[in-house]
Coordinates of C-alpha atoms in Angstrom, one line a residue:
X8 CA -181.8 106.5 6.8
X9 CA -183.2 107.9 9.8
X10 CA -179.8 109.1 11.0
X11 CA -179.1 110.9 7.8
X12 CA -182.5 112.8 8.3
X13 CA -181.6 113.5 11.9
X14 CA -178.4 115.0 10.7
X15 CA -180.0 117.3 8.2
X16 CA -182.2 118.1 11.0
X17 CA -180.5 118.8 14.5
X18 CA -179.0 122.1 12.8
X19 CA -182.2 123.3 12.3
X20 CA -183.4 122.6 15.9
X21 CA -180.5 124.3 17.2
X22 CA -180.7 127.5 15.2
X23 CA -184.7 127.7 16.2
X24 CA -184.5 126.0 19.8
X25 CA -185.8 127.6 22.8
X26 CA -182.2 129.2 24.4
X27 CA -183.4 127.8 27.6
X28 CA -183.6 124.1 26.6
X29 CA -181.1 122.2 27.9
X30 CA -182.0 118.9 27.5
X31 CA -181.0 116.2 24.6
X32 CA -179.4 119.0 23.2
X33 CA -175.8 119.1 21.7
X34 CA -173.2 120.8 24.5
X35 CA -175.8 121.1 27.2
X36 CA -176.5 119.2 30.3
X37 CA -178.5 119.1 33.0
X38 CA -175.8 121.6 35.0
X39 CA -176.6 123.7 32.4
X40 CA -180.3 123.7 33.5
X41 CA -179.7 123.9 37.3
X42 CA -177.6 127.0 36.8
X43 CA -179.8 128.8 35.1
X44 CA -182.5 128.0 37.9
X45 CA -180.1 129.3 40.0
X46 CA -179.7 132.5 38.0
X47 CA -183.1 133.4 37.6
X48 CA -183.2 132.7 41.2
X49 CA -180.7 133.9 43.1
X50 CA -181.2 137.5 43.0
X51 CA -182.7 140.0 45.8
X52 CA -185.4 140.8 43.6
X53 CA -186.0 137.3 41.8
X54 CA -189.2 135.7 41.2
X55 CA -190.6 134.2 44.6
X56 CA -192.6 131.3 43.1
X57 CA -192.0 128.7 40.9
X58 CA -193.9 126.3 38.7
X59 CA -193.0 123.0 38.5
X60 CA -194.4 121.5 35.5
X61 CA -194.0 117.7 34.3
X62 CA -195.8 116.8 30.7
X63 CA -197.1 113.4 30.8
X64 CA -196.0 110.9 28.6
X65 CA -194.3 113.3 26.2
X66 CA -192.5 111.3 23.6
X67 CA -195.8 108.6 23.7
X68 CA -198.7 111.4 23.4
X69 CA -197.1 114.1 20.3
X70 CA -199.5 114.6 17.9
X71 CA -198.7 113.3 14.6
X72 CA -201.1 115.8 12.6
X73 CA -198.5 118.2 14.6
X74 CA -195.2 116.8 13.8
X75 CA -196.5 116.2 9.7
X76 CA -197.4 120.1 9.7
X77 CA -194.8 121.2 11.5
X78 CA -191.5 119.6 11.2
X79 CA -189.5 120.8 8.1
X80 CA -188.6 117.4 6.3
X81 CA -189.7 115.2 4.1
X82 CA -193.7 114.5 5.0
X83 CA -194.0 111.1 3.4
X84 CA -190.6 109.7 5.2
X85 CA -191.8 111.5 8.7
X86 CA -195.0 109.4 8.4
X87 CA -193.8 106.5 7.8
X88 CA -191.6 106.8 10.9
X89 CA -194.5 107.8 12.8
X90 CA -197.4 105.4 11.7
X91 CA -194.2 102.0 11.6
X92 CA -195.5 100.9 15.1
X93 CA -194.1 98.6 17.2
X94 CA -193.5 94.6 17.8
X95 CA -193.7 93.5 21.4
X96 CA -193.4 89.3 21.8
X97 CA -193.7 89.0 18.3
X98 CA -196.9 91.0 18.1
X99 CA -197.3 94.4 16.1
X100 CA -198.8 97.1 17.8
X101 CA -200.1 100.2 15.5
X102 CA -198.6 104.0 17.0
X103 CA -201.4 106.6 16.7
X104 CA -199.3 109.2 18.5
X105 CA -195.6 109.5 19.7
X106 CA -192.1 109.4 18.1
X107 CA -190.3 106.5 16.9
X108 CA -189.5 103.9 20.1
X109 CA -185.9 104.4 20.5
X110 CA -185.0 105.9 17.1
X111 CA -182.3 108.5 16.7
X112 CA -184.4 111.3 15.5
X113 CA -187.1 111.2 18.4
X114 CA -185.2 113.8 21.1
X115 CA -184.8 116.2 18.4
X116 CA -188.5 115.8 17.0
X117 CA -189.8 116.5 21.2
X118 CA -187.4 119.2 21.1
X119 CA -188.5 120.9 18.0
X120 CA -192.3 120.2 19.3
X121 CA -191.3 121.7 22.5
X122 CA -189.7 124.7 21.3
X123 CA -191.5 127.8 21.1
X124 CA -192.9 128.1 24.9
X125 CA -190.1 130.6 25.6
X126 CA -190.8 132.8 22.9
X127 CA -194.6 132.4 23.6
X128 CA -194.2 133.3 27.4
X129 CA -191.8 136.6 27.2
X130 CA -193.9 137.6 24.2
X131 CA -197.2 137.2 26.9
X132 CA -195.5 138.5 30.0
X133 CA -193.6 141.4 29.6
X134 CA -191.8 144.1 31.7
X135 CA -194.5 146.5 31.3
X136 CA -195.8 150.0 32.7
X137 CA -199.2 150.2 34.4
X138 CA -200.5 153.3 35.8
X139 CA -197.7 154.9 35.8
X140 CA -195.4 152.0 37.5
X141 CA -193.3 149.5 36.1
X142 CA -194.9 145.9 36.3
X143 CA -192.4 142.6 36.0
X144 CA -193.9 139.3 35.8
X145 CA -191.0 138.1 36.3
X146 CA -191.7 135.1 34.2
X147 CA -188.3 132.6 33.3
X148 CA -188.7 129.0 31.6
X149 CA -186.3 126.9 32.4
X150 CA -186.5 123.6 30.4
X151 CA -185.2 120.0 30.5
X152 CA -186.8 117.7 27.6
X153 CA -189.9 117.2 29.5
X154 CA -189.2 118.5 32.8
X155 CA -189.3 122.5 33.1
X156 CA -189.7 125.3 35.9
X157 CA -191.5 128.4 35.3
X158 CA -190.8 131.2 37.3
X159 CA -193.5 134.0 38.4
X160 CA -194.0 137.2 40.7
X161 CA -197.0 135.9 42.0
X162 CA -199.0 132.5 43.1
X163 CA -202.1 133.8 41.4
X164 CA -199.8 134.7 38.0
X165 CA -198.7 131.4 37.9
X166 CA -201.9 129.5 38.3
X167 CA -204.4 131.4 36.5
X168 CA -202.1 132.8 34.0
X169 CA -199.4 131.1 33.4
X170 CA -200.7 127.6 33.9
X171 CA -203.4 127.8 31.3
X172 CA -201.4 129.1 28.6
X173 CA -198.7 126.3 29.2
X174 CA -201.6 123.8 28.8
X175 CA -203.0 125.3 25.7
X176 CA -199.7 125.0 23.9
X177 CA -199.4 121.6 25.1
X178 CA -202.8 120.5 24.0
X179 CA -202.1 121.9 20.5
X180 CA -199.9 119.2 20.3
X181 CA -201.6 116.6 21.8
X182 CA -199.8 117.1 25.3
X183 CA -200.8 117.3 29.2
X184 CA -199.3 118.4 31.9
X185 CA -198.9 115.5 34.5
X186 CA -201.4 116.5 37.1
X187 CA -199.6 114.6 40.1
X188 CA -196.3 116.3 39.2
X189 CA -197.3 119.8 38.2
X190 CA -197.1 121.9 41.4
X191 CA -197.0 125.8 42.3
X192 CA -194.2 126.0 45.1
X193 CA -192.9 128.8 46.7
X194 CA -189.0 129.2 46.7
X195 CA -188.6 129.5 50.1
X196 CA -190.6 126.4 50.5
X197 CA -187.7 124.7 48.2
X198 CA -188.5 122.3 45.2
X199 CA -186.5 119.3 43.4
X200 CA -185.1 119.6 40.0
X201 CA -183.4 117.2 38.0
X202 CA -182.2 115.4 41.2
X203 CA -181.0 118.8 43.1
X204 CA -183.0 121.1 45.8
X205 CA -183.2 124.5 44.9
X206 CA -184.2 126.6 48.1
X207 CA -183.7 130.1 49.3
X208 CA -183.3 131.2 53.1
X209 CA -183.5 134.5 53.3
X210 CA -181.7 136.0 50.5
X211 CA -179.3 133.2 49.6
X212 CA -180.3 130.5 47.6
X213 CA -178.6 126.9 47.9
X214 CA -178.6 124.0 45.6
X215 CA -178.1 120.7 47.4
X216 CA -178.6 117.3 46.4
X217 CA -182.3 116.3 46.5
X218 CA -183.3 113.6 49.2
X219 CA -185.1 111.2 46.9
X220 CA -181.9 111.4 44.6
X221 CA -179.9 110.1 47.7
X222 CA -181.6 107.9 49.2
X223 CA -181.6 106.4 45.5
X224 CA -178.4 105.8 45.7
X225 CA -177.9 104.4 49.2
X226 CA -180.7 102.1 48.1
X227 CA -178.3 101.2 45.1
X228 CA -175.8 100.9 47.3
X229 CA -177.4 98.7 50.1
X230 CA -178.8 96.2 47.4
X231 CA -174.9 95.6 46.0
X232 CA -174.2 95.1 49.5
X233 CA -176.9 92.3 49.8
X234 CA -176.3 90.6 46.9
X235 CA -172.4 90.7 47.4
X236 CA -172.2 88.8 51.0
X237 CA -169.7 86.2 50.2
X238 CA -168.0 88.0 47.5
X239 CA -164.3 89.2 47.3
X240 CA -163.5 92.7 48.9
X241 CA -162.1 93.8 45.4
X242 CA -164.9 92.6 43.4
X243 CA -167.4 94.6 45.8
X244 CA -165.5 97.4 45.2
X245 CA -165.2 97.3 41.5
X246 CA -169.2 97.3 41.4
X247 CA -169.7 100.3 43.6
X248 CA -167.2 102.5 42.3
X249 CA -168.8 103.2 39.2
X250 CA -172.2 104.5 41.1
X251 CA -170.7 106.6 43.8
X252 CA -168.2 108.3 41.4
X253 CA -170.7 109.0 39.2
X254 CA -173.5 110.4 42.0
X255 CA -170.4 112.8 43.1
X256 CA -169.8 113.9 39.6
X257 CA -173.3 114.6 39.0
X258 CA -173.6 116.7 42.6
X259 CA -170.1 118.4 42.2
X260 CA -171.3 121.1 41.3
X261 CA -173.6 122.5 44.0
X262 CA -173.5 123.2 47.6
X263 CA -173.0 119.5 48.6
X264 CA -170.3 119.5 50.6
X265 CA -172.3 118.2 53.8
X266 CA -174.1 115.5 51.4
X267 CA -170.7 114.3 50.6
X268 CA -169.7 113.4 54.5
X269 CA -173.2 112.2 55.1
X270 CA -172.9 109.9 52.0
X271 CA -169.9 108.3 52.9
X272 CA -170.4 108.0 56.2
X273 CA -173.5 105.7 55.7
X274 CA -172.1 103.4 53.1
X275 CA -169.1 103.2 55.7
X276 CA -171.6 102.3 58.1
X277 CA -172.9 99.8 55.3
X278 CA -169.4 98.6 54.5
X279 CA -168.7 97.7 58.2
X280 CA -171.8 95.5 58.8
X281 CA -170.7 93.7 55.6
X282 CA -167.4 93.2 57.3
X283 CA -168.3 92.2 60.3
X284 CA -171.0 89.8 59.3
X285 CA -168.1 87.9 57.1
X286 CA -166.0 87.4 60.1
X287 CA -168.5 86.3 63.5
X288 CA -166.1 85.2 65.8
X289 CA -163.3 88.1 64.8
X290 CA -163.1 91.2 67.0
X291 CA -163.8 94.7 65.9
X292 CA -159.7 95.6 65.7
X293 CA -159.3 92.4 63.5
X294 CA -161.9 93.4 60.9
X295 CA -160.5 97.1 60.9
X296 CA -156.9 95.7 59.9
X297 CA -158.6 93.5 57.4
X298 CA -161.2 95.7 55.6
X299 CA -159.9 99.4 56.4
X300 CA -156.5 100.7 55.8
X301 CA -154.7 104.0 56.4
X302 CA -154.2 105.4 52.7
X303 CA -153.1 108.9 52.1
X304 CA -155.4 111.5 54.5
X305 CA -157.6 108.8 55.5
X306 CA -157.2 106.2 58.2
X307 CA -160.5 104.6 57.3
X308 CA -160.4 103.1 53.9
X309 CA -162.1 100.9 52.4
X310 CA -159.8 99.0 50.0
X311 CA -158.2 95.7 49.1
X312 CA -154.6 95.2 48.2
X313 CA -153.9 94.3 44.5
X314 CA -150.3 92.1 45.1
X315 CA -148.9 94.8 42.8
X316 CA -145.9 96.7 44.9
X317 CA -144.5 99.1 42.3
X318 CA -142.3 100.6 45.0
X319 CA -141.1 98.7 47.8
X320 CA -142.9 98.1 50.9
X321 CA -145.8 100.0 49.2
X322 CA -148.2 98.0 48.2
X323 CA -151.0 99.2 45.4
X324 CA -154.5 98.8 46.5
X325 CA -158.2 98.8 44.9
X326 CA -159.6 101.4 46.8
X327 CA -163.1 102.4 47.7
X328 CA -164.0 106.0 45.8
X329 CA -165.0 108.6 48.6
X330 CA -167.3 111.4 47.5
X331 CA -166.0 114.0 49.7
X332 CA -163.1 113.4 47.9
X333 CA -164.7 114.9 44.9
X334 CA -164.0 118.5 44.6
X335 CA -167.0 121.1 44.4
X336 CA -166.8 123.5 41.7
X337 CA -169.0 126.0 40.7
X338 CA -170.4 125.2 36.5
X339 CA -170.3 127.3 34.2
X340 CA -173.5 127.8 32.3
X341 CA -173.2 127.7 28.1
X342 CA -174.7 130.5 26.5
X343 CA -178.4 130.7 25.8
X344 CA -178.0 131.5 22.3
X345 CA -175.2 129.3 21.6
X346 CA -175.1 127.1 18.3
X347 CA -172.6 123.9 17.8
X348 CA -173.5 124.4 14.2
X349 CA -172.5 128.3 13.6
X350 CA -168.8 129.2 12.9
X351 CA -169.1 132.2 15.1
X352 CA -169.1 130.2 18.1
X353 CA -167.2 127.7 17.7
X354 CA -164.5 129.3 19.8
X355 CA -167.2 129.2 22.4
X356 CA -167.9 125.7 22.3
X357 CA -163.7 125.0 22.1
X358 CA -163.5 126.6 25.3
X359 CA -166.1 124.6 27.1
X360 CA -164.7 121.4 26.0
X361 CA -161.3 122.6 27.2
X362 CA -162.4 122.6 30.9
X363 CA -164.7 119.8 30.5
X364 CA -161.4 117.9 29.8
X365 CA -159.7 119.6 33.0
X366 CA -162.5 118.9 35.6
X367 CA -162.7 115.6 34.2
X368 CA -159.0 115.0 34.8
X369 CA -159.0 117.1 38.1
X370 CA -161.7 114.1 39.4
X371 CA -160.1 111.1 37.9
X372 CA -157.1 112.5 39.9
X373 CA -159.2 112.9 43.2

C-alpha cells in the first residue's frame, strides 16, 4: 500500500521540489549537486563564503504535526505510517517523530519537508539596490537530502542572517542543524562535500577527491588485504574490484587525475607486501613474475591468469582494476527545473540517459 501512495506522490514532490535538490530524487545524483557547487562557485565574481550546514538526525526528528498538515495525502493513512513504530529484538518501540524506518515513501516525505528553503532564501535575499548601488547577497542553496551548502557575499551574512533563518525553518519542523557539522568556511579555505573538496586558488576553483573519502577507501582496501593473507590471487582480486571501480566512478568526474596515480600507487604498495609476505624465502624478481604481469600499457599488473587462452599463446587474465585507468570527464548537470513526470521534458531526460549509457560503456571498456 505504501508504494502505491508513494507513486501518487513522488509527482507531486517533483513538480513543487526545490530545483536545487538533488538528492533521493528521480534523474539526479550527487554529480548533479557537486556541479552546481561548482557553478555557483566558479566564477570571478562568485560568492567567497560558504555555509556548510548538516541537519541532525533528519529522517528520526520530522515533526509529525508537520507532515499530517502539510503533506497532500490521505491524513488517517499518513498517521498510521507515522505513529506504527518499530520492533527491535522482539520489542515494540513507539515513533513520536520521524518517517517510517526503511519504508518507500520516507525520502520523498524529507524531501517534500525539505523543500521550500530555496524559495524562502531568494525571496529573503535578493539582488537589490541600496543607495543608489546594486547590492547581491549572492546567496545559492545547494542541497543533498540532508546535506546542503549555502553560499553568501559575506561571513557576517551568513552567520547572522542566513544561519538563523535556516534554523527557523528547520525548527518549524522539528529539525536542527547539527552543531559539530554546521560550519562557515571560506572558499579559499576549501570545504568537503558529498566526498569531494571544493577549493578555489586564485580564480580557479578545483574539485578533487576529499581526503577522508580516500583514506576511506585505502582503509577498505588494507582490511581486504588483511583478511585475505592466504587466499587465492584471483579471489583477492574479485573482492577489490568492485570498491576501486566504484571509488573511480564516483571521482571521474572531477579534477582527480593526481588522486588516481596516488590511489594506485598505494594499493600497489599494499598489493606487493601481500606478495612478498606469501613467499619469505623468494626474491623480489620471483614475486614480480608471479604476482605482476606486463598487460597492455602497463608492465605492473596486478592480475592472475584464468587458464582460458582464447587465442594462442595469449592467455586471458583476472586483472586488478586501475583507477587511472578511469577516464575524467567533465558531468553534465540536469536542469534545475527538470520534471521526469512532464511530457515536455521527456526529451531532456532521453538525452541524459543516452550518455549515461555511453560513459557507462566507455568505463566498462577502460
Amino acid at each position: 500500500m505504501q508504494t502505491l501512495y508513494w507513486m501518487a506522490l513522488e509527482p507531486i514532490a517533483e513538480t513543487y521540489a526545490d530545483h536545487n535538490s538533488y538528492g533521493l530524487r528521480r534523474g539526479r545524483s550527487t554529480a548533479d549537486a557537486i556541479e552546481q557547487g561548482f557553478i555557483a562557485l566558479s566564477g570571478r565574481d562568485a560568492p567567497e563564503w560558504v555555509l556548510e550546514g548538516d541537519i541532525k538526525g533528519c529522517f528520526d526528528h520530522i515533526s509529525h504535526r508537520w507532515l499530517l498538515a502539510h503533506i497532500p495525502m490521505d491524513t488517517v493513512i499518513l498517521e498510521k505510517w507515522l505513529r506504527c513504530g518499530f520492533l527491535e529484538n522482539a520489542n515494540w518501540s513507539a515513533t513520536e517523530a520521524g518517517t517510517p524506518q526503511g519504508g518507500i515513501v520516507s525520502p520523498t516525505l524529507a524531501n517534500l519537508t525539505l523543500d521550500g528553503l530555496e524559495v524562502l532564501l531568494t525571496k529573503m535575499f535578493p539582488r537589490r539596490q541600496k543607495k543608489g548601488r546594486w547590492v547581491h547577497p549572492k546567496v545559492h542553496l545547494v542541497r543533498y537530502a540532508d546535506d546542503f551548502i549555502i553560499t553568501g557575499s559575506s561571513h557576517s551574512l551568513l552567520v547572522n542572517e542566513v544561519q538563523p533563518l535556516v534554523e527557523e525553518f528547520l525548527r518549524e519542523r522539528g529539525l536542527n542543524l547539527s552543531v559539530e557539522k554546521t560550519r562557515v568556511t571560506r572558499i579559499q579555505d576549501g570545504f568537503d562535500f558529498l566526498g569531494q573538496h571544493l577549493r578555489k586558488y586564485g580564480d580557479k576553483l578545483l574539485v578533487t577527491p576529499s581526503k577522508k573519502n580516500t583514506q576511506a577507501l585505502l582503509t577498505k582496501v588494507r582490511g581486504v588485504i588483511e583478511k585475505n593473507k592466504s587466499a587465492a590471487q584471483g579471489s583477492l582480486i574479485a573482492q577489490l574490484n568492485p570498491m576501486i571501480r566504484g571509488w573511480a566512478n564516483y571521482h571521474c568526474h572531477c579534477v582527480a587525475s593526481r588522486a588516481f596515480d596516488c590511489m594506485d600507487f598505494e594499493i600497489w604498495r599494499k598489493l606487493w607486501r601481500w606478495s612478498r609476505r606469501r613467499h619469505p624465502t623468494k626474491n623480489a624478481g620471483w614475486v614480480r613474475a608471479r604476482y605482476f604481469h606486463a598487460i597492455g600499457g602497463r608492465t605492473w599488473t596486478f592480475a592472475a591468469p584464468t587458464g582460458v587462452q582464447h587465442q594462442p599463446n595469449q592467455p586471458s587474465w583476472q586483472r586488478l582494476v586501475y583507477t587511472s585507468d578511469t577516464p575524467i570527464r567533465r558531468h553534465r548537470k540536469i536542469r534545475g527545473e527538470a520534471n521526469p513526470f512532464d511530457p515536455r521534458w521527456s526529451s531532456h531526460f532521453a538525452e541524459r540517459a543516452k550518455r549515461q549509457w555511453f560513459n557507462t560503456a566507455l568505463h566498462r571498456r577502460a
